[in-house]
Amino acid sequence: MASSRCHLLLLTLLSLAAAISAHNITAILEANPEYSQYNSFLTQTRLADEINTRTTVTVLVLTNGVMSSLAAKHPLSVIKNALSLHILLDYYDPAKLHKISDGSVLTTTLYQTTGHAPGNLGFVNITDLSGGKVGFGSAAPGSKLDSSYTKSVKQIPYNISVLEISAPVIAPGILTAPAPSASDLNITALLEKAGCKTFASLIVSSGVLKTFQTTADKGLTLFVPNDEAFKAKGVPDLTKLTNAEVVSLLQYHAVPKYTPKGALKTTKDPISTLATNGAGKYDLTVTTSGDQVTLHTGVVSSRVADTVLDSTPFSVFTVDSVLLPTELFGKSPSPAPSMEPVAAPSPTPVVAPSPASVEAPSPSAASPPAPPSETPEGAPSDAPSAAAADSTSANGAGHVTSPALLMTVLTVASVTVISFVFLS
């Protein structure tokens, strides 16, 4: 009985350690210089941030020679789309590649989530071929398996797998239809279509539109309140602001760099906005809960609702509230401190107010790991051994753990389980 309880304690501690682990694709690839160009483009396109926020992901990497050939002919926005097709939203290690049900599977990629991939263009076909070879190709009808599995780079089961393939996976049209540059976009038409006519009208009448247009090609992110947000209670009367204040308010909704949602999720420091100057910070802070991102100004908080556009180097999001900077509207009032009861001649006791209840955040559900499987005979000779494939040391490249959080959680879990063992 005591033995089984000890096993329970061990499993609990291991589960908690795994739950707070993370991966860093940049660190993983930095240990492999043959993928330095691929790694660089993941950083430039901010795809690295998106990969690092995924709980389960497989990254198909290309060597420097292959990546150079792809990158030399296309702008960054096209390269981002192409690399998004190499980020699979499932876990595939060498063993799983050779045990695909029915020998072939269509798997979802990050490109499918962009909204730019009609039909099956956002899926990749993985087929276990004869002689231990595994082929990769677009899931579009008639596409060939032009790429094949070469070797394993890194696995952290069942969190992230990095596999080298011989050639890029190309979906029809993905390289021939580059997105227009940010300066070519009709920003006001884009905002009006997204239900943000009030904001669109304001940036035109104030002249801020020209600032957005000149900034966009170098990198720009807009957080745009919808029309209902301007009607909400607490939104100040903009007609009582000076022209300079209106300009600052509108510029406060813009960040002068490309910041897709994946990058927002990993942001820890305050974000400077287009309104930031020597006289005021005009910055935003970000919190994340699961897939939800919330912006905080010091006056209000606003949820990032929808992605209107994500086309390197320009991104547009709608937000639920008008972002009010403290530099214009002051900080939100803090609750009055509770006062000590004052002695009075009346015998009636003073009842202290009960503290407000705080709702603890619900833990995110973790999906159970897939069962490990053995590589069948006939697999490529360079497929890693079981020991290498399952290497999950916390000190390995790209495997990041928060020591303080780990110790706190493990201590609490240990006390709880040990108390159960000895008191039951």
PDB file of C-alpha atoms in Angstrom, residues 52-304:
ATOM      1  CA  ASN A  52       6.826  28.558 -28.721  1.00  0.00           C
ATOM      2  CA  THR A  53       3.209  29.161 -27.690  1.00  0.00           C
ATOM      3  CA  ARG A  54       2.042  25.840 -29.121  1.00  0.00           C
ATOM      4  CA  THR A  55       1.637  22.944 -26.705  1.00  0.00           C
ATOM      5  CA  THR A  56       2.054  20.316 -29.423  1.00  0.00           C
ATOM      6  CA  VAL A  57       3.953  21.052 -32.638  1.00  0.00           C
ATOM      7  CA  THR A  58       6.269  19.530 -35.238  1.00  0.00           C
ATOM      8  CA  VAL A  59       8.714  21.748 -37.151  1.00  0.00           C
ATOM      9  CA  LEU A  60      10.014  20.582 -40.529  1.00  0.00           C
ATOM     10  CA  VAL A  61      13.377  22.294 -40.987  1.00  0.00           C
ATOM     11  CA  LEU A  62      15.497  22.938 -44.082  1.00  0.00           C
ATOM     12  CA  THR A  63      19.289  23.137 -44.323  1.00  0.00           C
ATOM     13  CA  ASN A  64      21.006  26.405 -45.206  1.00  0.00           C
ATOM     14  CA  GLY A  65      21.516  25.400 -48.834  1.00  0.00           C
ATOM     15  CA  VAL A  66      17.844  24.570 -49.374  1.00  0.00           C
ATOM     16  CA  MET A  67      16.665  27.622 -47.429  1.00  0.00           C
ATOM     17  CA  SER A  68      18.922  29.962 -49.435  1.00  0.00           C
ATOM     18  CA  SER A  69      17.373  28.803 -52.689  1.00  0.00           C
ATOM     19  CA  LEU A  70      13.862  29.468 -51.354  1.00  0.00           C
ATOM     20  CA  ALA A  71      14.595  32.816 -49.704  1.00  0.00           C
ATOM     21  CA  ALA A  72      16.563  34.352 -52.585  1.00  0.00           C
ATOM     22  CA  LYS A  73      13.546  34.558 -54.862  1.00  0.00           C
ATOM     23  CA  HIS A  74      10.749  35.789 -52.574  1.00  0.00           C
ATOM     24  CA  PRO A  75       9.846  38.647 -50.174  1.00  0.00           C
ATOM     25  CA  LEU A  76       9.516  38.085 -46.442  1.00  0.00           C
ATOM     26  CA  SER A  77       5.699  37.874 -46.506  1.00  0.00           C
ATOM     27  CA  VAL A  78       5.857  34.976 -48.992  1.00  0.00           C
ATOM     28  CA  ILE A  79       8.619  33.229 -47.048  1.00  0.00           C
ATOM     29  CA  LYS A  80       6.451  33.445 -43.931  1.00  0.00           C
ATOM     30  CA  ASN A  81       3.566  31.708 -45.705  1.00  0.00           C
ATOM     31  CA  ALA A  82       5.900  29.023 -47.030  1.00  0.00           C
ATOM     32  CA  LEU A  83       7.449  28.343 -43.615  1.00  0.00           C
ATOM     33  CA  SER A  84       3.995  28.291 -41.985  1.00  0.00           C
ATOM     34  CA  LEU A  85       3.296  25.226 -44.120  1.00  0.00           C
ATOM     35  CA  HIS A  86       6.254  23.503 -42.423  1.00  0.00           C
ATOM     36  CA  ILE A  87       4.840  23.928 -38.911  1.00  0.00           C
ATOM     37  CA  LEU A  88       2.571  20.961 -38.194  1.00  0.00           C
ATOM     38  CA  LEU A  89       0.020  21.283 -35.396  1.00  0.00           C
ATOM     39  CA  ASP A  90       0.569  17.705 -34.199  1.00  0.00           C
ATOM     40  CA  TYR A  91       3.443  15.669 -32.809  1.00  0.00           C
ATOM     41  CA  TYR A  92       5.382  13.434 -35.224  1.00  0.00           C
ATOM     42  CA  ASP A  93       8.588  11.723 -34.176  1.00  0.00           C
ATOM     43  CA  PRO A  94      10.478   9.188 -36.357  1.00  0.00           C
ATOM     44  CA  ALA A  95       8.609   6.246 -34.801  1.00  0.00           C
ATOM     45  CA  LYS A  96       5.191   7.796 -35.465  1.00  0.00           C
ATOM     46  CA  LEU A  97       6.117   8.599 -39.082  1.00  0.00           C
ATOM     47  CA  HIS A  98       6.510   4.892 -39.764  1.00  0.00           C
ATOM     48  CA  LYS A  99       3.282   3.859 -38.054  1.00  0.00           C
ATOM     49  CA  ILE A 100       0.821   6.173 -39.795  1.00  0.00           C
ATOM     50  CA  SER A 101      -2.597   4.559 -40.054  1.00  0.00           C
ATOM     51  CA  ASP A 102      -3.255   3.381 -43.642  1.00  0.00           C
ATOM     52  CA  GLY A 103       0.224   4.635 -44.549  1.00  0.00           C
ATOM     53  CA  SER A 104      -0.861   8.219 -45.288  1.00  0.00           C
ATOM     54  CA  VAL A 105      -2.316  11.159 -43.365  1.00  0.00           C
ATOM     55  CA  LEU A 106      -3.256  14.805 -43.952  1.00  0.00           C
ATOM     56  CA  THR A 107      -2.115  17.007 -41.079  1.00  0.00           C
ATOM     57  CA  THR A 108      -3.022  20.618 -40.275  1.00  0.00           C
ATOM     58  CA  THR A 109      -0.335  23.284 -40.475  1.00  0.00           C
ATOM     59  CA  LEU A 110       0.015  26.796 -39.102  1.00  0.00           C
ATOM     60  CA  TYR A 111      -0.674  28.097 -42.618  1.00  0.00           C
ATOM     61  CA  GLN A 112      -4.220  26.735 -42.345  1.00  0.00           C
ATOM     62  CA  THR A 113      -4.890  29.016 -39.345  1.00  0.00           C
ATOM     63  CA  THR A 114      -3.993  32.201 -41.262  1.00  0.00           C
ATOM     64  CA  GLY A 115      -7.175  32.270 -43.334  1.00  0.00           C
ATOM     65  CA  HIS A 116      -5.122  32.524 -46.535  1.00  0.00           C
ATOM     66  CA  ALA A 117      -5.368  28.805 -47.360  1.00  0.00           C
ATOM     67  CA  PRO A 118      -8.529  27.799 -49.257  1.00  0.00           C
ATOM     68  CA  GLY A 119      -9.487  24.130 -49.481  1.00  0.00           C
ATOM     69  CA  ASN A 120      -6.671  21.757 -48.530  1.00  0.00           C
ATOM     70  CA  LEU A 121      -3.829  24.219 -49.144  1.00  0.00           C
ATOM     71  CA  GLY A 122      -3.144  24.498 -45.421  1.00  0.00           C
ATOM     72  CA  PHE A 123      -2.626  20.740 -44.979  1.00  0.00           C
ATOM     73  CA  VAL A 124       0.425  18.562 -45.594  1.00  0.00           C
ATOM     74  CA  ASN A 125       0.313  14.988 -46.873  1.00  0.00           C
ATOM     75  CA  ILE A 126       2.627  12.597 -44.992  1.00  0.00           C
ATOM     76  CA  THR A 127       3.028   9.150 -46.583  1.00  0.00           C
ATOM     77  CA  ASP A 128       5.043   6.185 -45.353  1.00  0.00           C
ATOM     78  CA  LEU A 129       6.648   4.907 -48.566  1.00  0.00           C
ATOM     79  CA  SER A 130       8.311   1.584 -49.266  1.00  0.00           C
ATOM     80  CA  GLY A 131      11.850   0.932 -48.048  1.00  0.00           C
ATOM     81  CA  GLY A 132      11.452   3.022 -44.916  1.00  0.00           C
ATOM     82  CA  LYS A 133      11.180   6.334 -46.798  1.00  0.00           C
ATOM     83  CA  VAL A 134       8.646   8.958 -45.653  1.00  0.00           C
ATOM     84  CA  GLY A 135       7.393  11.526 -48.158  1.00  0.00           C
ATOM     85  CA  PHE A 136       5.931  15.021 -47.604  1.00  0.00           C
ATOM     86  CA  GLY A 137       3.860  17.081 -50.012  1.00  0.00           C
ATOM     87  CA  SER A 138       0.961  19.494 -50.337  1.00  0.00           C
ATOM     88  CA  ALA A 139      -2.482  18.053 -49.650  1.00  0.00           C
ATOM     89  CA  ALA A 140      -3.868  19.812 -52.744  1.00  0.00           C
ATOM     90  CA  PRO A 141      -5.197  17.291 -55.298  1.00  0.00           C
ATOM     91  CA  GLY A 142      -2.554  16.201 -57.802  1.00  0.00           C
ATOM     92  CA  SER A 143       0.406  17.372 -55.701  1.00  0.00           C
ATOM     93  CA  LYS A 144       3.544  15.237 -55.597  1.00  0.00           C
ATOM     94  CA  LEU A 145       5.549  14.102 -52.590  1.00  0.00           C
ATOM     95  CA  ASP A 146       8.551  16.235 -53.516  1.00  0.00           C
ATOM     96  CA  SER A 147      10.145  16.158 -50.079  1.00  0.00           C
ATOM     97  CA  SER A 148      11.259  13.315 -47.804  1.00  0.00           C
ATOM     98  CA  TYR A 149      12.268  12.796 -44.187  1.00  0.00           C
ATOM     99  CA  THR A 150      16.035  13.059 -43.740  1.00  0.00           C
ATOM    100  CA  LYS A 151      16.778  12.878 -40.030  1.00  0.00           C
ATOM    101  CA  SER A 152      15.646  13.707 -36.526  1.00  0.00           C
ATOM    102  CA  VAL A 153      16.934  16.927 -34.955  1.00  0.00           C
ATOM    103  CA  LYS A 154      15.244  17.093 -31.534  1.00  0.00           C
ATOM    104  CA  GLN A 155      12.250  15.651 -29.693  1.00  0.00           C
ATOM    105  CA  ILE A 156      10.667  16.636 -26.391  1.00  0.00           C
ATOM    106  CA  PRO A 157       7.803  14.109 -26.242  1.00  0.00           C
ATOM    107  CA  TYR A 158       5.017  14.925 -26.738  1.00  0.00           C
ATOM    108  CA  ASN A 159       5.570  18.639 -26.871  1.00  0.00           C
ATOM    109  CA  ILE A 160       7.795  19.477 -29.843  1.00  0.00           C
ATOM    110  CA  SER A 161       9.504  17.480 -32.581  1.00  0.00           C
ATOM    111  CA  VAL A 162      12.022  18.933 -35.029  1.00  0.00           C
ATOM    112  CA  LEU A 163      12.639  16.941 -38.209  1.00  0.00           C
ATOM    113  CA  GLU A 164      14.847  17.708 -41.202  1.00  0.00           C
ATOM    114  CA  ILE A 165      13.312  17.231 -44.661  1.00  0.00           C
ATOM    115  CA  SER A 166      15.072  17.237 -48.022  1.00  0.00           C
ATOM    116  CA  ALA A 167      13.119  19.978 -49.843  1.00  0.00           C
ATOM    117  CA  PRO A 168      10.431  22.565 -49.074  1.00  0.00           C
ATOM    118  CA  VAL A 169       6.769  21.583 -49.169  1.00  0.00           C
ATOM    119  CA  ILE A 170       5.101  23.937 -51.664  1.00  0.00           C
ATOM    120  CA  ALA A 171       1.337  24.405 -51.925  1.00  0.00           C
ATOM    121  CA  PRO A 172      -0.045  25.591 -55.298  1.00  0.00           C
ATOM    122  CA  GLY A 173       0.036  29.384 -55.539  1.00  0.00           C
ATOM    123  CA  ILE A 174       1.811  29.953 -52.235  1.00  0.00           C
ATOM    124  CA  LEU A 175       4.901  31.391 -53.958  1.00  0.00           C
ATOM    125  CA  THR A 176       3.244  33.128 -56.893  1.00  0.00           C
ATOM    126  CA  ALA A 177       0.729  35.396 -55.144  1.00  0.00           C
ATOM    127  CA  PRO A 178       2.696  37.641 -52.754  1.00  0.00           C
ATOM    128  CA  ALA A 179       0.667  39.772 -50.394  1.00  0.00           C
ATOM    129  CA  PRO A 180       0.576  43.475 -51.282  1.00  0.00           C
ATOM    130  CA  SER A 181       2.919  45.766 -49.390  1.00  0.00           C
ATOM    131  CA  ALA A 182       1.471  47.616 -46.417  1.00  0.00           C
ATOM    132  CA  SER A 183       1.627  50.965 -48.256  1.00  0.00           C
ATOM    133  CA  ASP A 184      -0.552  49.527 -51.035  1.00  0.00           C
ATOM    134  CA  LEU A 185      -3.311  48.522 -48.630  1.00  0.00           C
ATOM    135  CA  ASN A 186      -6.416  50.664 -48.237  1.00  0.00           C
ATOM    136  CA  ILE A 187      -6.317  50.893 -44.451  1.00  0.00           C
ATOM    137  CA  THR A 188      -9.615  52.741 -44.078  1.00  0.00           C
ATOM    138  CA  ALA A 189     -11.485  50.257 -46.289  1.00  0.00           C
ATOM    139  CA  LEU A 190      -9.956  47.412 -44.295  1.00  0.00           C
ATOM    140  CA  LEU A 191     -11.123  48.948 -41.000  1.00  0.00           C
ATOM    141  CA  GLU A 192     -14.588  49.786 -42.253  1.00  0.00           C
ATOM    142  CA  LYS A 193     -15.085  46.210 -43.440  1.00  0.00           C
ATOM    143  CA  ALA A 194     -14.070  44.995 -39.949  1.00  0.00           C
ATOM    144  CA  GLY A 195     -16.789  47.123 -38.290  1.00  0.00           C
ATOM    145  CA  CYS A 196     -14.442  49.929 -37.196  1.00  0.00           C
ATOM    146  CA  LYS A 197     -15.877  52.881 -39.151  1.00  0.00           C
ATOM    147  CA  THR A 198     -15.580  55.337 -36.262  1.00  0.00           C
ATOM    148  CA  PHE A 199     -11.855  54.713 -35.844  1.00  0.00           C
ATOM    149  CA  ALA A 200     -11.355  54.872 -39.623  1.00  0.00           C
ATOM    150  CA  SER A 201     -13.119  58.248 -39.771  1.00  0.00           C
ATOM    151  CA  LEU A 202     -11.039  59.609 -36.885  1.00  0.00           C
ATOM    152  CA  ILE A 203      -7.655  58.707 -38.395  1.00  0.00           C
ATOM    153  CA  VAL A 204      -8.669  60.408 -41.656  1.00  0.00           C
ATOM    154  CA  SER A 205      -9.972  63.629 -40.083  1.00  0.00           C
ATOM    155  CA  SER A 206      -6.979  63.917 -37.711  1.00  0.00           C
ATOM    156  CA  GLY A 207      -4.329  63.166 -40.332  1.00  0.00           C
ATOM    157  CA  VAL A 208      -3.073  60.111 -38.396  1.00  0.00           C
ATOM    158  CA  LEU A 209      -3.758  57.926 -41.446  1.00  0.00           C
ATOM    159  CA  LYS A 210      -0.696  59.381 -43.185  1.00  0.00           C
ATOM    160  CA  THR A 211       1.450  58.476 -40.186  1.00  0.00           C
ATOM    161  CA  PHE A 212       0.156  54.910 -40.285  1.00  0.00           C
ATOM    162  CA  GLN A 213       0.849  54.641 -44.015  1.00  0.00           C
ATOM    163  CA  THR A 214       4.438  55.898 -43.769  1.00  0.00           C
ATOM    164  CA  THR A 215       5.152  53.595 -40.813  1.00  0.00           C
ATOM    165  CA  ALA A 216       3.498  50.459 -42.188  1.00  0.00           C
ATOM    166  CA  ASP A 217       6.244  49.292 -44.562  1.00  0.00           C
ATOM    167  CA  LYS A 218       8.798  49.260 -41.729  1.00  0.00           C
ATOM    168  CA  GLY A 219       6.430  47.449 -39.384  1.00  0.00           C
ATOM    169  CA  LEU A 220       3.081  48.413 -37.836  1.00  0.00           C
ATOM    170  CA  THR A 221       0.477  46.795 -35.593  1.00  0.00           C
ATOM    171  CA  LEU A 222      -2.949  48.369 -35.038  1.00  0.00           C
ATOM    172  CA  PHE A 223      -5.353  47.644 -32.163  1.00  0.00           C
ATOM    173  CA  VAL A 224      -8.635  49.016 -33.457  1.00  0.00           C
ATOM    174  CA  PRO A 225     -11.775  49.468 -31.308  1.00  0.00           C
ATOM    175  CA  ASN A 226     -14.992  48.468 -33.012  1.00  0.00           C
ATOM    176  CA  ASP A 227     -17.854  50.944 -33.387  1.00  0.00           C
ATOM    177  CA  GLU A 228     -19.659  49.653 -30.284  1.00  0.00           C
ATOM    178  CA  ALA A 229     -16.577  50.340 -28.156  1.00  0.00           C
ATOM    179  CA  PHE A 230     -16.891  54.090 -28.806  1.00  0.00           C
ATOM    180  CA  LYS A 231     -20.487  53.995 -27.473  1.00  0.00           C
ATOM    181  CA  ALA A 232     -19.578  52.208 -24.253  1.00  0.00           C
ATOM    182  CA  LYS A 233     -20.064  53.808 -20.848  1.00  0.00           C
ATOM    183  CA  GLY A 234     -16.951  55.570 -19.607  1.00  0.00           C
ATOM    184  CA  VAL A 235     -15.550  56.526 -23.010  1.00  0.00           C
ATOM    185  CA  PRO A 236     -14.738  60.262 -22.835  1.00  0.00           C
ATOM    186  CA  ASP A 237     -16.265  62.828 -25.149  1.00  0.00           C
ATOM    187  CA  LEU A 238     -13.615  63.141 -27.841  1.00  0.00           C
ATOM    188  CA  THR A 239     -14.962  66.558 -28.908  1.00  0.00           C
ATOM    189  CA  LYS A 240     -13.631  67.960 -25.613  1.00  0.00           C
ATOM    190  CA  LEU A 241     -10.059  66.899 -26.431  1.00  0.00           C
ATOM    191  CA  THR A 242      -7.581  69.113 -28.238  1.00  0.00           C
ATOM    192  CA  ASN A 243      -6.373  68.090 -31.692  1.00  0.00           C
ATOM    193  CA  ALA A 244      -3.021  67.073 -30.221  1.00  0.00           C
ATOM    194  CA  GLU A 245      -4.762  64.878 -27.615  1.00  0.00           C
ATOM    195  CA  VAL A 246      -6.892  63.177 -30.277  1.00  0.00           C
ATOM    196  CA  VAL A 247      -3.756  62.431 -32.307  1.00  0.00           C
ATOM    197  CA  SER A 248      -2.024  60.961 -29.245  1.00  0.00           C
ATOM    198  CA  LEU A 249      -5.091  58.855 -28.441  1.00  0.00           C
ATOM    199  CA  LEU A 250      -5.227  57.407 -31.967  1.00  0.00           C
ATOM    200  CA  GLN A 251      -1.473  56.816 -32.137  1.00  0.00           C
ATOM    201  CA  TYR A 252      -1.744  55.014 -28.789  1.00  0.00           C
ATOM    202  CA  HIS A 253      -3.626  52.279 -30.683  1.00  0.00           C
ATOM    203  CA  ALA A 254      -0.593  51.619 -32.907  1.00  0.00           C
ATOM    204  CA  VAL A 255       2.716  49.838 -32.253  1.00  0.00           C
ATOM    205  CA  PRO A 256       5.548  50.772 -34.657  1.00  0.00           C
ATOM    206  CA  LYS A 257       6.618  47.204 -35.348  1.00  0.00           C
ATOM    207  CA  TYR A 258       5.165  43.990 -36.688  1.00  0.00           C
ATOM    208  CA  THR A 259       3.630  42.099 -33.746  1.00  0.00           C
ATOM    209  CA  PRO A 260       1.458  39.093 -34.670  1.00  0.00           C
ATOM    210  CA  LYS A 261      -0.642  37.395 -32.016  1.00  0.00           C
ATOM    211  CA  GLY A 262       1.981  34.749 -31.320  1.00  0.00           C
ATOM    212  CA  ALA A 263       4.461  37.513 -30.446  1.00  0.00           C
ATOM    213  CA  LEU A 264       1.897  39.221 -28.208  1.00  0.00           C
ATOM    214  CA  LYS A 265       1.486  35.997 -26.229  1.00  0.00           C
ATOM    215  CA  THR A 266       5.187  35.921 -25.375  1.00  0.00           C
ATOM    216  CA  THR A 267       5.497  39.641 -24.558  1.00  0.00           C
ATOM    217  CA  LYS A 268       6.619  40.296 -20.979  1.00  0.00           C
ATOM    218  CA  ASP A 269       7.792  43.927 -21.052  1.00  0.00           C
ATOM    219  CA  PRO A 270       5.630  47.030 -21.633  1.00  0.00           C
ATOM    220  CA  ILE A 271       5.060  47.825 -25.313  1.00  0.00           C
ATOM    221  CA  SER A 272       5.842  51.310 -26.622  1.00  0.00           C
ATOM    222  CA  THR A 273       3.219  52.749 -28.969  1.00  0.00           C
ATOM    223  CA  LEU A 274       3.369  55.276 -31.774  1.00  0.00           C
ATOM    224  CA  ALA A 275       2.326  57.922 -29.223  1.00  0.00           C
ATOM    225  CA  THR A 276       5.372  57.243 -27.014  1.00  0.00           C
ATOM    226  CA  ASN A 277       7.591  60.325 -26.711  1.00  0.00           C
ATOM    227  CA  GLY A 278       9.951  61.983 -24.300  1.00  0.00           C
ATOM    228  CA  ALA A 279       7.108  63.518 -22.330  1.00  0.00           C
ATOM    229  CA  GLY A 280       5.142  60.332 -21.746  1.00  0.00           C
ATOM    230  CA  LYS A 281       5.458  56.580 -21.861  1.00  0.00           C
ATOM    231  CA  TYR A 282       2.140  55.877 -23.594  1.00  0.00           C
ATOM    232  CA  ASP A 283       2.827  52.159 -23.266  1.00  0.00           C
ATOM    233  CA  LEU A 284       0.711  49.013 -22.992  1.00  0.00           C
ATOM    234  CA  THR A 285       1.141  45.868 -20.941  1.00  0.00           C
ATOM    235  CA  VAL A 286      -0.031  42.438 -22.028  1.00  0.00           C
ATOM    236  CA  THR A 287      -1.436  39.428 -20.179  1.00  0.00           C
ATOM    237  CA  THR A 288      -2.312  36.057 -21.681  1.00  0.00           C
ATOM    238  CA  SER A 289      -4.705  33.321 -20.609  1.00  0.00           C
ATOM    239  CA  GLY A 290      -4.710  30.375 -22.991  1.00  0.00           C
ATOM    240  CA  ASP A 291      -5.346  31.827 -26.435  1.00  0.00           C
ATOM    241  CA  GLN A 292      -6.810  35.068 -25.052  1.00  0.00           C
ATOM    242  CA  VAL A 293      -4.656  38.202 -25.052  1.00  0.00           C
ATOM    243  CA  THR A 294      -5.592  41.269 -22.993  1.00  0.00           C
ATOM    244  CA  LEU A 295      -4.110  44.776 -23.245  1.00  0.00           C
ATOM    245  CA  HIS A 296      -3.852  46.988 -20.142  1.00  0.00           C
ATOM    246  CA  THR A 297      -3.447  50.770 -20.195  1.00  0.00           C
ATOM    247  CA  GLY A 298      -3.617  51.612 -16.486  1.00  0.00           C
ATOM    248  CA  VAL A 299      -7.106  53.014 -17.073  1.00  0.00           C
ATOM    249  CA  VAL A 300      -8.879  50.176 -18.894  1.00  0.00           C
ATOM    250  CA  SER A 301      -8.252  46.618 -20.044  1.00  0.00           C
ATOM    251  CA  SER A 302      -9.294  45.355 -23.468  1.00  0.00           C
ATOM    252  CA  ARG A 303      -9.392  41.919 -25.051  1.00  0.00           C
ATOM    253  CA  VAL A 304      -7.775  41.402 -28.436  1.00  0.00           C
TER     254      VAL A 304
END
